[in-house]
Short mmCIF file of C-alpha atoms in Angstrom, two decimals:
data_model
loop_
_atom_site.label_atom_id
_atom_site.label_comp_id
_atom_site.label_asym_id
_atom_site.label_seq_id
_atom_site.Cartn_x
_atom_site.Cartn_y
_atom_site.Cartn_z
CA MET N 1 -87.66 -12.34 26.32
CA HIS N 2 -89.77 -15.68 25.83
CA PHE N 3 -88.68 -19.08 24.66
CA SER N 4 -90.90 -21.30 22.85
CA GLY N 5 -87.84 -23.79 20.47
CA THR N 6 -86.74 -22.84 17.17
CA ALA N 7 -87.57 -24.22 13.81
CA ASP N 8 -84.03 -26.10 14.25
CA TYR N 9 -85.26 -27.52 18.25
CA VAL N 10 -87.89 -29.25 19.19
CA ALA N 11 -88.77 -27.93 22.55
CA THR N 12 -91.15 -29.85 24.77
CA GLY N 13 -93.69 -27.70 27.09
CA ASP N 14 -92.15 -28.32 30.11
CA LEU N 15 -88.58 -27.32 28.51
CA ALA N 16 -89.82 -24.45 27.62
CA ILE N 17 -91.62 -23.49 30.85
CA ALA N 18 -87.84 -24.16 32.35
CA VAL N 19 -86.25 -22.10 30.28
CA ASN N 20 -89.02 -19.04 30.82
CA ALA N 21 -89.28 -19.67 34.32
CA ALA N 22 -85.01 -19.55 34.79
CA ILE N 23 -84.81 -16.18 33.02
CA ARG N 24 -87.45 -14.69 34.76
CA LEU N 25 -86.10 -15.78 38.08
CA GLU N 26 -82.92 -14.62 36.92
CA ARG N 27 -81.16 -17.46 37.96
CA PRO N 28 -78.61 -20.71 36.40
CA LEU N 29 -80.85 -23.19 34.92
CA LEU N 30 -79.76 -26.16 35.38
CA VAL N 31 -80.12 -29.10 33.08
CA LYS N 32 -79.47 -32.72 33.41
CA GLY N 33 -80.40 -35.69 31.09
CA GLU N 34 -79.12 -38.47 29.38
CA PRO N 35 -75.96 -38.08 26.98
CA GLY N 36 -77.11 -36.80 23.45
CA THR N 37 -80.68 -35.24 24.44
CA GLY N 38 -79.82 -32.02 23.37
CA LYS N 39 -78.54 -30.28 26.61
CA THR N 40 -75.79 -28.19 24.92
CA GLU N 41 -77.97 -27.32 21.83
CA LEU N 42 -80.28 -25.87 23.77
CA ALA N 43 -78.24 -22.88 24.84
CA VAL N 44 -77.50 -22.45 21.29
CA GLN N 45 -81.43 -22.48 20.46
CA VAL N 46 -81.90 -20.10 23.03
CA ALA N 47 -79.63 -17.75 22.17
CA ARG N 48 -80.59 -18.00 18.42
CA SER N 49 -84.54 -17.36 19.56
CA LEU N 50 -84.09 -14.74 21.95
CA GLY N 51 -81.24 -12.95 19.19
CA LEU N 52 -78.27 -12.80 21.78
CA PRO N 53 -74.79 -13.61 21.54
CA LEU N 54 -73.59 -16.78 23.06
CA LEU N 55 -70.36 -17.54 24.91
CA GLU N 56 -69.96 -21.35 26.03
CA TRP N 57 -67.63 -22.59 28.71
CA SER N 58 -66.83 -26.66 27.95
CA VAL N 59 -65.72 -27.66 31.32
CA LYS N 60 -63.27 -30.83 31.62
CA SER N 61 -61.75 -32.60 34.46
CA THR N 62 -59.04 -30.07 35.03
CA THR N 63 -61.00 -26.82 34.75
CA ARG N 64 -60.33 -24.52 37.74
CA ALA N 65 -63.38 -21.73 38.71
CA GLN N 66 -60.52 -19.44 38.87
CA GLN N 67 -60.57 -19.97 35.09
CA GLY N 68 -63.84 -18.58 34.35
CA LEU N 69 -63.21 -15.59 36.09
CA TYR N 70 -59.56 -14.72 35.12
CA GLU N 71 -56.09 -15.81 34.78
CA TYR N 72 -52.75 -14.14 35.92
CA ASP N 73 -50.13 -14.81 33.89
CA ALA N 74 -47.07 -14.20 35.71
CA VAL N 75 -44.77 -16.09 33.57
CA SER N 76 -45.05 -13.81 30.97
CA ARG N 77 -44.46 -10.71 33.15
CA LEU N 78 -41.61 -12.00 34.26
CA ARG N 79 -40.45 -12.71 30.87
CA ASP N 80 -40.99 -9.42 29.66
CA SER N 81 -39.18 -7.69 32.76
CA GLN N 82 -36.43 -9.72 31.77
CA LEU N 83 -36.34 -8.49 28.20
CA GLY N 84 -37.03 -4.65 29.49
CA ASP N 85 -40.30 -4.49 28.35
CA ALA N 86 -42.21 -1.44 29.38
CA ARG N 87 -45.95 -3.52 29.79
CA VAL N 88 -44.44 -5.04 32.69
CA HIS N 89 -45.45 -1.75 34.88
CA ASP N 90 -49.04 -2.30 34.21
CA ILE N 91 -50.59 -6.01 35.69
CA SER N 92 -53.95 -5.40 34.05
CA ASN N 93 -51.62 -6.51 30.39
CA TYR N 94 -50.73 -10.07 32.01
CA ILE N 95 -55.08 -10.87 32.75
CA ARG N 96 -57.00 -12.69 30.68
CA ARG N 97 -60.55 -12.79 30.92
CA GLY N 98 -62.30 -15.73 31.50
CA LYS N 99 -66.06 -16.33 29.96
CA LEU N 100 -67.52 -15.18 33.21
CA TRP N 101 -65.80 -11.86 33.03
CA GLN N 102 -66.38 -11.95 29.38
CA ALA N 103 -70.24 -12.44 29.87
CA PHE N 104 -70.24 -9.45 32.22
CA ALA N 105 -68.60 -7.22 30.66
CA ALA N 106 -70.75 -7.25 27.89
CA GLU N 107 -72.58 -4.05 26.29
CA GLU N 108 -75.86 -6.38 25.52
CA ARG N 109 -77.21 -9.45 27.68
CA VAL N 110 -75.90 -13.22 26.48
CA VAL N 111 -75.91 -16.74 26.84
CA LEU N 112 -73.46 -18.31 28.78
CA LEU N 113 -73.29 -22.42 28.55
CA ILE N 114 -71.34 -23.68 31.18
CA ASP N 115 -71.20 -27.03 29.24
CA GLU N 116 -70.57 -30.54 31.46
CA ILE N 117 -69.95 -28.87 34.84
CA ASP N 118 -69.88 -32.07 36.64
CA LYS N 119 -66.35 -33.09 34.58
CA ALA N 120 -64.79 -31.25 37.32
CA ASP N 121 -63.69 -31.53 40.57
CA ILE N 122 -66.77 -31.46 43.48
CA GLU N 123 -65.37 -27.88 44.71
CA PHE N 124 -66.04 -26.43 41.47
CA PRO N 125 -70.04 -25.61 41.50
CA ASN N 126 -69.16 -24.59 45.26
CA ASP N 127 -66.57 -22.15 43.62
CA LEU N 128 -68.65 -20.08 41.61
CA LEU N 129 -71.83 -19.96 44.39
CA GLN N 130 -71.21 -15.94 44.82
CA GLU N 131 -70.04 -15.11 41.29
CA LEU N 132 -73.11 -16.76 40.20
CA ASP N 133 -75.33 -15.34 42.88
CA ARG N 134 -73.98 -11.82 43.16
CA MET N 135 -73.03 -11.54 39.40
CA GLU N 136 -69.82 -9.99 40.59
CA PHE N 137 -66.31 -10.63 41.61
CA HIS N 138 -62.80 -9.11 42.92
CA VAL N 139 -59.93 -9.02 40.54
CA TYR N 140 -57.04 -9.29 43.26
CA GLU N 141 -54.30 -8.41 41.27
CA THR N 142 -55.74 -5.19 40.18
CA GLY N 143 -58.07 -4.36 43.06
CA GLU N 144 -61.10 -3.59 40.68
CA THR N 145 -64.17 -5.15 41.42
CA VAL N 146 -65.97 -6.72 38.03
CA ARG N 147 -69.65 -6.49 37.89
CA ALA N 148 -72.05 -7.59 34.92
CA ARG N 149 -73.38 -4.67 32.91
CA LYS N 150 -76.73 -7.15 31.78
CA ARG N 151 -77.45 -9.78 33.65
CA PRO N 152 -76.43 -13.19 31.42
CA ILE N 153 -79.35 -15.83 31.06
CA VAL N 154 -76.53 -19.03 32.71
CA ILE N 155 -77.36 -22.64 31.53
CA ILE N 156 -75.20 -25.33 32.86
CA THR N 157 -75.70 -28.49 31.74
CA SER N 158 -74.86 -32.13 33.13
CA ASN N 159 -74.29 -35.87 32.47
CA ASN N 160 -75.20 -36.56 36.40
CA GLU N 161 -71.52 -38.30 36.50
CA LYS N 162 -71.11 -37.16 39.95
CA ASP N 163 -74.06 -35.28 42.31
CA LEU N 164 -74.00 -31.02 42.82
CA PRO N 165 -73.57 -29.44 46.02
CA ASP N 166 -77.15 -29.01 47.80
CA ALA N 167 -75.41 -24.96 48.47
CA PHE N 168 -75.02 -25.06 44.19
CA LEU N 169 -78.52 -26.54 43.90
CA ARG N 170 -80.66 -23.88 45.54
CA ARG N 171 -79.13 -21.41 43.55
CA CYS N 172 -80.23 -22.93 40.14
CA PHE N 173 -83.76 -23.50 38.66
CA PHE N 174 -83.41 -27.32 37.92
CA HIS N 175 -84.63 -29.18 34.81
CA TYR N 176 -84.60 -32.74 33.44
CA ILE N 177 -84.33 -33.53 29.32
CA ARG N 178 -86.62 -36.82 29.63
CA PHE N 179 -86.06 -38.47 26.24
CA PRO N 180 -88.54 -37.76 24.15
CA ASP N 181 -91.27 -40.51 23.26
CA ALA N 182 -92.00 -41.68 19.78
CA GLU N 183 -94.16 -39.25 18.85
CA THR N 184 -91.69 -36.34 19.47
CA LEU N 185 -88.87 -37.98 18.69
CA ALA N 186 -90.78 -38.53 15.36
CA ARG N 187 -91.07 -34.65 15.37
CA ILE N 188 -87.19 -34.13 15.83
CA VAL N 189 -86.66 -36.19 13.11
CA ASP N 190 -88.76 -34.42 10.60
CA VAL N 191 -86.86 -31.44 11.49
CA HIS N 192 -83.75 -32.77 10.48
CA PHE N 193 -84.84 -34.60 7.88
CA PRO N 194 -87.73 -32.70 6.02
CA GLY N 195 -89.21 -34.68 3.17
CA ILE N 196 -88.15 -37.96 4.64
CA LYS N 197 -90.47 -41.08 3.67
CA PRO N 198 -92.94 -41.67 6.67
CA GLU N 199 -93.06 -45.10 6.55
CA LEU N 200 -88.95 -45.08 6.91
CA VAL N 201 -89.28 -43.28 9.79
CA ARG N 202 -92.03 -45.86 11.51
CA ALA N 203 -90.00 -48.60 10.53
CA ALA N 204 -86.62 -47.03 11.95
CA LEU N 205 -88.20 -45.54 15.22
CA THR N 206 -89.91 -48.93 15.59
CA ARG N 207 -86.85 -50.50 15.77
CA PHE N 208 -84.55 -48.23 17.49
CA PHE N 209 -86.99 -48.57 20.54
CA GLU N 210 -86.70 -52.42 20.73
CA VAL N 211 -83.20 -51.89 20.60
CA ARG N 212 -83.21 -48.88 23.42
CA GLU N 213 -85.26 -51.18 25.17
CA THR N 214 -83.81 -54.36 25.08
CA PRO N 215 -83.08 -55.70 28.84
CA GLY N 216 -79.35 -55.41 29.72
CA LEU N 217 -77.78 -53.35 27.39
CA LYS N 218 -74.98 -50.83 28.88
CA LYS N 219 -75.24 -47.72 26.70
CA LYS N 220 -78.64 -47.11 25.05
CA PRO N 221 -78.43 -45.43 22.02
CA SER N 222 -79.53 -41.13 22.24
CA THR N 223 -81.42 -39.00 20.27
CA SER N 224 -78.30 -37.79 18.49
CA GLU N 225 -77.72 -41.26 17.72
CA VAL N 226 -80.81 -42.33 15.90
CA LEU N 227 -80.42 -38.83 14.02
CA ASP N 228 -76.93 -40.21 12.56
CA TRP N 229 -78.42 -43.54 12.06
CA LEU N 230 -81.37 -42.10 10.14
CA LYS N 231 -79.10 -40.27 7.97
CA LEU N 232 -77.17 -43.74 7.27
CA LEU N 233 -80.48 -45.17 6.31
CA VAL N 234 -80.97 -42.57 3.89
CA ALA N 235 -77.85 -42.59 2.39
CA GLU N 236 -77.78 -46.03 1.73
CA ASP N 237 -81.65 -45.48 0.63
CA LEU N 238 -82.71 -48.45 2.91
CA ALA N 239 -86.30 -49.58 2.57
CA PRO N 240 -88.63 -50.08 5.89
CA ALA N 241 -88.39 -54.15 5.24
CA ASP N 242 -84.63 -53.85 5.72
CA LEU N 243 -85.02 -52.55 9.15
CA GLN N 244 -87.15 -55.50 10.67
CA ALA N 245 -85.78 -58.04 12.99
CA SER N 246 -85.08 -61.43 12.32
CA PRO N 247 -84.00 -63.99 14.70
CA ARG N 248 -81.09 -64.73 12.47
CA ASP N 249 -79.61 -61.39 13.02
CA ALA N 250 -80.65 -59.40 15.66
CA LEU N 251 -78.05 -56.76 15.30
CA PRO N 252 -80.02 -53.58 13.58
CA ARG N 253 -78.58 -52.38 10.01
CA LEU N 254 -75.53 -50.33 10.44
CA HIS N 255 -75.68 -50.93 14.63
CA GLY N 256 -72.53 -48.97 14.47
CA ALA N 257 -74.41 -45.58 14.68
CA LEU N 258 -76.48 -47.02 17.54
CA LEU N 259 -74.29 -49.62 19.13
CA LYS N 260 -71.20 -47.78 21.17
CA ASN N 261 -69.59 -50.98 22.90
CA GLU N 262 -68.50 -54.21 22.41
CA GLN N 263 -71.02 -55.75 25.69
CA ASP N 264 -73.72 -54.40 23.69
CA VAL N 265 -72.72 -56.32 20.08
CA HIS N 266 -72.04 -59.18 22.07
CA LEU N 267 -75.71 -58.91 23.92
CA PHE N 268 -77.81 -58.86 20.63
CA GLU N 269 -75.39 -61.53 19.07
CA ARG N 270 -76.44 -63.63 21.94
CA LEU N 271 -79.90 -62.91 21.53
CA ALA N 272 -79.85 -64.03 18.01
CA PHE N 273 -77.56 -66.87 19.02
CA MET N 274 -80.48 -68.15 21.50
CA ALA N 275 -83.14 -67.39 19.18
CA ARG N 276 -81.93 -69.27 16.42
CA ARG N 277 -81.12 -72.59 19.05
CA ASN N 278 -84.99 -71.89 20.21
CA GLY N 279 -85.68 -72.69 16.40
#
């Protein structure tokens, strides 16, 4: 199995190397990077490129590691026992399979995405150490051991909101998706907007990087946000000249697609005020 990107996803050389190395090592691929740089989409495109099913486990602040294995629905069993349901005699009727169990039980190899693992409690990664390492776990209620029929390709994403345990990191192959340079970003734009006017792309990316590199910016706009912005520019049929910054108005056109908090909007308004004051 070899991943090199798809028609819908521009994978840089180092990213493709990381994916293929994780597959060969049979270790989870831990992907970090700014929000909006395509970490989640990577798993979708790896599955598409290799022709494998995709299972997605979206982690939240309340997610427990046990939920990825299975959950025992004791409340339903108690209710059924009160109703005289014969199903209560088989406890397996009340075991709900999690995403890891589904991946382990799959007849063919799958891609398992554990998305935004850093949202959960700090103990969450530690609670999955043995299961991801040995590709098996024990179901205490039924006494069975679940082993992976085909070792899944595991892709784990993190927005770096909190540090992950060293023991967990040791078991992963790590890759940080750097923000794309202008050339790579232009290739990404071409994938999403085939046939777009090159002059508009050049003007938009020049303006975008000016915004992104503005000192004091609280949240830098991401790849997904520049794509949203370009979609609006095309829909409004704006010309490259419409995107040029002027001292009177430092905010970019349709800036709501790029600037996502009032502090950054006020920053550009102050820059415009200072530019006008200085003549």
